[in-house]
mmCIF file of N, CA, C and O in Angstrom:
data_model
loop_
_atom_site.group_PDB
_atom_site.id
_atom_site.type_symbol
_atom_site.label_atom_id
_atom_site.label_comp_id
_atom_site.label_asym_id
_atom_site.label_seq_id
_atom_site.Cartn_x
_atom_site.Cartn_y
_atom_site.Cartn_z
ATOM 1 N N UNK A 1 46.404 143.546 273.040
ATOM 2 C CA UNK A 1 45.883 142.200 272.936
ATOM 3 C C UNK A 1 46.013 141.746 271.486
ATOM 4 O O UNK A 1 45.550 142.416 270.570
ATOM 5 N N UNK A 2 46.625 140.615 271.294
ATOM 6 C CA UNK A 2 46.845 140.086 269.951
ATOM 7 C C UNK A 2 45.719 139.121 269.618
ATOM 8 O O UNK A 2 45.429 138.203 270.388
ATOM 9 N N UNK A 3 45.105 139.349 268.462
ATOM 10 C CA UNK A 3 44.033 138.473 268.024
ATOM 11 C C UNK A 3 44.364 137.908 266.660
ATOM 12 O O UNK A 3 44.835 138.624 265.780
ATOM 13 N N UNK A 4 44.116 136.616 266.511
ATOM 14 C CA UNK A 4 44.320 135.951 265.236
ATOM 15 C C UNK A 4 43.065 135.154 264.947
ATOM 16 O O UNK A 4 42.591 134.397 265.792
ATOM 17 N N UNK A 5 42.505 135.353 263.763
ATOM 18 C CA UNK A 5 41.318 134.600 263.372
ATOM 19 C C UNK A 5 41.663 133.704 262.196
ATOM 20 O O UNK A 5 42.640 133.945 261.473
ATOM 21 N N UNK A 6 40.861 132.681 262.012
ATOM 22 C CA UNK A 6 41.085 131.756 260.902
ATOM 23 C C UNK A 6 40.837 132.461 259.572
ATOM 24 O O UNK A 6 39.891 133.223 259.423
ATOM 25 N N UNK A 7 41.712 132.191 258.610
ATOM 26 C CA UNK A 7 41.547 132.787 257.280
ATOM 27 C C UNK A 7 40.314 132.205 256.595
ATOM 28 O O UNK A 7 39.553 132.913 255.956
ATOM 29 N N UNK A 8 40.154 130.923 256.733
ATOM 30 C CA UNK A 8 38.968 130.255 256.215
ATOM 31 C C UNK A 8 38.659 129.058 257.110
ATOM 32 O O UNK A 8 39.417 128.745 258.020
ATOM 33 N N UNK A 9 37.578 128.403 256.852
ATOM 34 C CA UNK A 9 37.166 127.304 257.730
ATOM 35 C C UNK A 9 38.070 126.083 257.596
ATOM 36 O O UNK A 9 38.074 125.215 258.462
ATOM 37 N N UNK A 10 38.886 126.036 256.540
ATOM 38 C CA UNK A 10 39.750 124.873 256.310
ATOM 39 C C UNK A 10 41.136 125.037 256.935
ATOM 40 O O UNK A 10 41.917 124.095 256.932
ATOM 41 N N UNK A 11 41.444 126.201 257.441
ATOM 42 C CA UNK A 11 42.775 126.419 258.020
ATOM 43 C C UNK A 11 42.940 125.566 259.271
ATOM 44 O O UNK A 11 42.080 125.537 260.152
ATOM 45 N N UNK A 12 44.073 124.894 259.357
ATOM 46 C CA UNK A 12 44.296 123.985 260.481
ATOM 47 C C UNK A 12 44.655 124.766 261.744
ATOM 48 O O UNK A 12 45.090 125.923 261.688
ATOM 49 N N UNK A 13 44.465 124.118 262.863
ATOM 50 C CA UNK A 13 44.774 124.737 264.143
ATOM 51 C C UNK A 13 46.276 125.001 264.281
ATOM 52 O O UNK A 13 46.691 125.997 264.874
ATOM 53 N N UNK A 14 47.093 124.118 263.705
ATOM 54 C CA UNK A 14 48.548 124.293 263.776
ATOM 55 C C UNK A 14 48.981 125.575 263.059
ATOM 56 O O UNK A 14 49.818 126.329 263.557
ATOM 57 N N UNK A 15 48.384 125.829 261.888
ATOM 58 C CA UNK A 15 48.722 127.060 261.157
ATOM 59 C C UNK A 15 48.269 128.293 261.925
ATOM 60 O O UNK A 15 48.975 129.306 261.975
ATOM 61 N N UNK A 16 47.091 128.212 262.515
ATOM 62 C CA UNK A 16 46.578 129.327 263.298
ATOM 63 C C UNK A 16 47.485 129.612 264.491
ATOM 64 O O UNK A 16 47.825 130.760 264.779
ATOM 65 N N UNK A 17 47.895 128.562 265.166
ATOM 66 C CA UNK A 17 48.786 128.701 266.317
ATOM 67 C C UNK A 17 50.149 129.245 265.893
ATOM 68 O O UNK A 17 50.735 130.089 266.580
ATOM 69 N N UNK A 18 50.648 128.807 264.747
ATOM 70 C CA UNK A 18 51.929 129.281 264.236
ATOM 71 C C UNK A 18 51.859 130.781 263.939
ATOM 72 O O UNK A 18 52.769 131.535 264.299
ATOM 73 N N UNK A 19 50.766 131.228 263.321
ATOM 74 C CA UNK A 19 50.611 132.658 263.040
ATOM 75 C C UNK A 19 50.505 133.469 264.323
ATOM 76 O O UNK A 19 51.084 134.546 264.442
ATOM 77 N N UNK A 20 49.802 132.935 265.314
ATOM 78 C CA UNK A 20 49.678 133.628 266.594
ATOM 79 C C UNK A 20 51.042 133.764 267.266
ATOM 80 O O UNK A 20 51.416 134.844 267.732
ATOM 81 N N UNK A 21 51.796 132.675 267.315
ATOM 82 C CA UNK A 21 53.120 132.705 267.944
ATOM 83 C C UNK A 21 54.041 133.693 267.245
ATOM 84 O O UNK A 21 54.812 134.412 267.900
ATOM 85 N N UNK A 22 53.960 133.748 265.918
ATOM 86 C CA UNK A 22 54.797 134.678 265.170
ATOM 87 C C UNK A 22 54.430 136.126 265.516
ATOM 88 O O UNK A 22 55.302 136.967 265.713
ATOM 89 N N UNK A 23 53.139 136.419 265.618
ATOM 90 C CA UNK A 23 52.714 137.777 265.957
ATOM 91 C C UNK A 23 53.153 138.161 267.371
ATOM 92 O O UNK A 23 53.561 139.299 267.626
ATOM 93 N N UNK A 24 53.076 137.221 268.286
ATOM 94 C CA UNK A 24 53.508 137.488 269.666
ATOM 95 C C UNK A 24 55.004 137.787 269.693
ATOM 96 O O UNK A 24 55.458 138.722 270.356
ATOM 97 N N UNK A 25 55.793 136.994 268.972
ATOM 98 C CA UNK A 25 57.240 137.218 268.924
ATOM 99 C C UNK A 25 57.560 138.582 268.305
ATOM 100 O O UNK A 25 58.422 139.309 268.791
ATOM 101 N N UNK A 26 56.890 138.928 267.236
ATOM 102 C CA UNK A 26 57.164 140.194 266.553
ATOM 103 C C UNK A 26 56.739 141.394 267.384
ATOM 104 O O UNK A 26 57.331 142.464 267.284
ATOM 105 N N UNK A 27 55.729 141.240 268.218
ATOM 106 C CA UNK A 27 55.258 142.362 269.020
ATOM 107 C C UNK A 27 56.219 142.687 270.163
ATOM 108 O O UNK A 27 56.203 143.791 270.694
ATOM 109 N N UNK A 28 57.042 141.719 270.572
ATOM 110 C CA UNK A 28 57.996 141.955 271.653
ATOM 111 C C UNK A 28 57.407 141.755 273.039
ATOM 112 O O UNK A 28 58.038 142.104 274.033
ATOM 113 N N UNK A 29 56.224 141.199 273.124
ATOM 114 C CA UNK A 29 55.591 140.978 274.430
ATOM 115 C C UNK A 29 56.376 140.009 275.294
ATOM 116 O O UNK A 29 56.454 140.172 276.508
ATOM 117 N N UNK A 30 56.973 139.007 274.675
ATOM 118 C CA UNK A 30 57.699 137.988 275.438
ATOM 119 C C UNK A 30 58.876 138.625 276.173
ATOM 120 O O UNK A 30 59.107 138.347 277.355
ATOM 121 N N UNK A 31 59.596 139.520 275.495
ATOM 122 C CA UNK A 31 60.738 140.180 276.130
ATOM 123 C C UNK A 31 60.295 141.047 277.304
ATOM 124 O O UNK A 31 60.937 141.059 278.357
ATOM 125 N N UNK A 32 59.201 141.758 277.134
ATOM 126 C CA UNK A 32 58.693 142.627 278.197
ATOM 127 C C UNK A 32 58.313 141.807 279.419
ATOM 128 O O UNK A 32 58.646 142.151 280.554
ATOM 129 N N UNK A 33 57.642 140.700 279.194
ATOM 130 C CA UNK A 33 57.204 139.852 280.306
ATOM 131 C C UNK A 33 58.400 139.237 281.014
ATOM 132 O O UNK A 33 58.445 139.187 282.249
ATOM 133 N N UNK A 34 59.387 138.782 280.255
ATOM 134 C CA UNK A 34 60.568 138.177 280.878
ATOM 135 C C UNK A 34 61.352 139.196 281.701
ATOM 136 O O UNK A 34 61.869 138.881 282.768
ATOM 137 N N UNK A 35 61.449 140.423 281.208
ATOM 138 C CA UNK A 35 62.160 141.454 281.956
ATOM 139 C C UNK A 35 61.419 141.799 283.234
ATOM 140 O O UNK A 35 62.026 142.022 284.274
ATOM 141 N N UNK A 36 60.103 141.847 283.181
ATOM 142 C CA UNK A 36 59.314 142.187 284.362
ATOM 143 C C UNK A 36 59.310 141.047 285.371
ATOM 144 O O UNK A 36 59.138 141.276 286.573
ATOM 145 N N UNK A 37 59.526 139.836 284.904
ATOM 146 C CA UNK A 37 59.486 138.675 285.789
ATOM 147 C C UNK A 37 60.609 138.735 286.824
ATOM 148 O O UNK A 37 60.416 138.359 287.974
ATOM 149 N N UNK A 38 61.771 139.206 286.447
ATOM 150 C CA UNK A 38 62.922 139.229 287.338
ATOM 151 C C UNK A 38 63.303 140.658 287.716
ATOM 152 O O UNK A 38 64.472 140.982 287.875
ATOM 153 N N UNK A 39 62.329 141.531 287.875
ATOM 154 C CA UNK A 39 62.612 142.913 288.232
ATOM 155 C C UNK A 39 63.288 142.961 289.591
ATOM 156 O O UNK A 39 62.914 142.267 290.524
ATOM 157 N N UNK A 40 64.304 143.790 289.674
ATOM 158 C CA UNK A 40 65.039 143.943 290.911
ATOM 159 C C UNK A 40 65.165 145.430 291.204
ATOM 160 O O UNK A 40 65.502 146.220 290.323
ATOM 161 N N UNK A 41 64.881 145.814 292.413
ATOM 162 C CA UNK A 41 64.952 147.214 292.785
ATOM 163 C C UNK A 41 66.402 147.705 292.692
ATOM 164 O O UNK A 41 67.336 146.944 292.941
ATOM 165 N N UNK A 42 66.598 148.980 292.353
ATOM 166 C CA UNK A 42 67.962 149.513 292.256
ATOM 167 C C UNK A 42 68.739 149.397 293.560
ATOM 168 O O UNK A 42 69.951 149.203 293.548
ATOM 169 N N UNK A 43 68.054 149.521 294.707
ATOM 170 C CA UNK A 43 68.752 149.401 295.985
ATOM 171 C C UNK A 43 69.370 148.019 296.135
ATOM 172 O O UNK A 43 70.522 147.877 296.556
ATOM 173 N N UNK A 44 68.638 146.988 295.777
ATOM 174 C CA UNK A 44 69.164 145.645 295.938
ATOM 175 C C UNK A 44 70.277 145.378 294.926
ATOM 176 O O UNK A 44 71.194 144.608 295.204
ATOM 177 N N UNK A 45 70.224 146.020 293.754
ATOM 178 C CA UNK A 45 71.317 145.883 292.796
ATOM 179 C C UNK A 45 72.610 146.444 293.389
ATOM 180 O O UNK A 45 73.681 145.845 293.288
ATOM 181 N N UNK A 46 72.483 147.613 294.041
ATOM 182 C CA UNK A 46 73.656 148.251 294.637
ATOM 183 C C UNK A 46 74.218 147.371 295.750
ATOM 184 O O UNK A 46 75.435 147.174 295.851
ATOM 185 N N UNK A 47 73.350 146.817 296.567
ATOM 186 C CA UNK A 47 73.806 145.933 297.648
ATOM 187 C C UNK A 47 74.513 144.712 297.085
ATOM 188 O O UNK A 47 75.541 144.275 297.611
ATOM 189 N N UNK A 48 73.955 144.150 296.010
ATOM 190 C CA UNK A 48 74.551 142.956 295.405
ATOM 191 C C UNK A 48 75.939 143.284 294.855
ATOM 192 O O UNK A 48 76.892 142.504 295.015
ATOM 193 N N UNK A 49 76.082 144.452 294.238
ATOM 194 C CA UNK A 49 77.398 144.859 293.722
ATOM 195 C C UNK A 49 78.402 145.039 294.852
ATOM 196 O O UNK A 49 79.557 144.628 294.752
ATOM 197 N N UNK A 50 77.965 145.680 295.941
ATOM 198 C CA UNK A 50 78.863 145.895 297.070
ATOM 199 C C UNK A 50 79.307 144.573 297.682
ATOM 200 O O UNK A 50 80.478 144.404 298.038
ATOM 201 N N UNK A 51 78.397 143.620 297.779
ATOM 202 C CA UNK A 51 78.753 142.305 298.311
ATOM 203 C C UNK A 51 79.743 141.593 297.397
ATOM 204 O O UNK A 51 80.660 140.919 297.859
ATOM 205 N N UNK A 52 79.563 141.748 296.085
ATOM 206 C CA UNK A 52 80.477 141.125 295.134
ATOM 207 C C UNK A 52 81.870 141.733 295.253
ATOM 208 O O UNK A 52 82.875 141.012 295.215
ATOM 209 N N UNK A 53 81.952 143.042 295.420
ATOM 210 C CA UNK A 53 83.246 143.702 295.587
ATOM 211 C C UNK A 53 83.920 143.212 296.861
ATOM 212 O O UNK A 53 85.126 142.927 296.885
ATOM 213 N N UNK A 54 83.158 143.097 297.936
ATOM 214 C CA UNK A 54 83.702 142.606 299.200
ATOM 215 C C UNK A 54 84.227 141.176 299.055
ATOM 216 O O UNK A 54 85.302 140.844 299.553
ATOM 217 N N UNK A 55 83.479 140.321 298.333
ATOM 218 C CA UNK A 55 83.935 138.945 298.110
ATOM 219 C C UNK A 55 85.246 138.919 297.343
ATOM 220 O O UNK A 55 86.160 138.154 297.670
ATOM 221 N N UNK A 56 85.362 139.762 296.313
ATOM 222 C CA UNK A 56 86.595 139.810 295.527
ATOM 223 C C UNK A 56 87.773 140.256 296.379
ATOM 224 O O UNK A 56 88.879 139.703 296.265
ATOM 225 N N UNK A 57 87.549 141.248 297.234
ATOM 226 C CA UNK A 57 88.632 141.720 298.097
ATOM 227 C C UNK A 57 89.066 140.633 299.074
ATOM 228 O O UNK A 57 90.261 140.423 299.291
ATOM 229 N N UNK A 58 88.099 139.940 299.667
ATOM 230 C CA UNK A 58 88.438 138.866 300.611
ATOM 231 C C UNK A 58 89.193 137.740 299.915
ATOM 232 O O UNK A 58 90.150 137.192 300.457
ATOM 233 N N UNK A 59 88.764 137.404 298.701
ATOM 234 C CA UNK A 59 89.433 136.343 297.947
ATOM 235 C C UNK A 59 90.868 136.751 297.621
ATOM 236 O O UNK A 59 91.810 135.955 297.741
ATOM 237 N N UNK A 60 91.061 138.028 297.237
ATOM 238 C CA UNK A 60 92.403 138.515 296.915
ATOM 239 C C UNK A 60 93.293 138.489 298.155
ATOM 240 O O UNK A 60 94.469 138.096 298.082
ATOM 241 N N UNK A 61 92.732 138.885 299.310
ATOM 242 C CA UNK A 61 93.506 138.844 300.550
ATOM 243 C C UNK A 61 93.873 137.414 300.915
ATOM 244 O O UNK A 61 94.985 137.149 301.380
ATOM 245 N N UNK A 62 92.965 136.496 300.715
ATOM 246 C CA UNK A 62 93.219 135.090 301.039
ATOM 247 C C UNK A 62 94.349 134.533 300.176
ATOM 248 O O UNK A 62 95.242 133.841 300.664
ATOM 249 N N UNK A 63 94.322 134.863 298.882
ATOM 250 C CA UNK A 63 95.374 134.396 297.979
ATOM 251 C C UNK A 63 96.712 135.014 298.352
ATOM 252 O O UNK A 63 97.748 134.345 298.364
ATOM 253 N N UNK A 64 96.690 136.305 298.699
ATOM 254 C CA UNK A 64 97.923 136.998 299.057
ATOM 255 C C UNK A 64 98.534 136.386 300.323
ATOM 256 O O UNK A 64 99.737 136.162 300.414
ATOM 257 N N UNK A 65 97.687 136.075 301.314
ATOM 258 C CA UNK A 65 98.173 135.466 302.555
ATOM 259 C C UNK A 65 98.716 134.069 302.296
ATOM 260 O O UNK A 65 99.715 133.669 302.887
ATOM 261 N N UNK A 66 98.094 133.344 301.392
ATOM 262 C CA UNK A 66 98.565 131.992 301.068
ATOM 263 C C UNK A 66 99.942 132.052 300.405
ATOM 264 O O UNK A 66 100.786 131.178 300.625
ATOM 265 N N UNK A 67 100.185 133.085 299.603
ATOM 266 C CA UNK A 67 101.488 133.220 298.942
ATOM 267 C C UNK A 67 102.585 133.510 299.961
ATOM 268 O O UNK A 67 103.727 133.114 299.777
ATOM 269 N N UNK A 68 102.239 134.202 301.047
ATOM 270 C CA UNK A 68 103.232 134.514 302.072
ATOM 271 C C UNK A 68 103.315 133.418 303.123
ATOM 272 O O UNK A 68 104.079 133.540 304.086
ATOM 273 N N UNK A 69 102.535 132.377 302.989
ATOM 274 C CA UNK A 69 102.600 131.264 303.914
ATOM 275 C C UNK A 69 101.785 131.479 305.174
ATOM 276 O O UNK A 69 101.965 130.758 306.157
ATOM 277 N N UNK A 70 100.908 132.446 305.183
ATOM 278 C CA UNK A 70 100.063 132.664 306.343
ATOM 279 C C UNK A 70 98.743 131.960 306.112
ATOM 280 O O UNK A 70 98.397 131.568 305.022
ATOM 281 N N UNK A 71 98.005 131.819 307.194
ATOM 282 C CA UNK A 71 96.697 131.173 307.074
ATOM 283 C C UNK A 71 95.691 132.099 306.527
ATOM 284 O O UNK A 71 95.492 133.169 306.587
#
């Protein structure tokens, strides 16, 4: 948990917020949260790769058939 307190009673809210944002960025919390937001199970990654390979093969076959004048 990141805590930022005012240095003195005259410190503006903008400066306090700027220091807080800087500490959050330096701690790396933003990266951790973003990575966890789009977590994907390894099984689904493998399925997605296999589907992509299948799409590439079908596209290559389609282009090859078009070059030979077939549908």
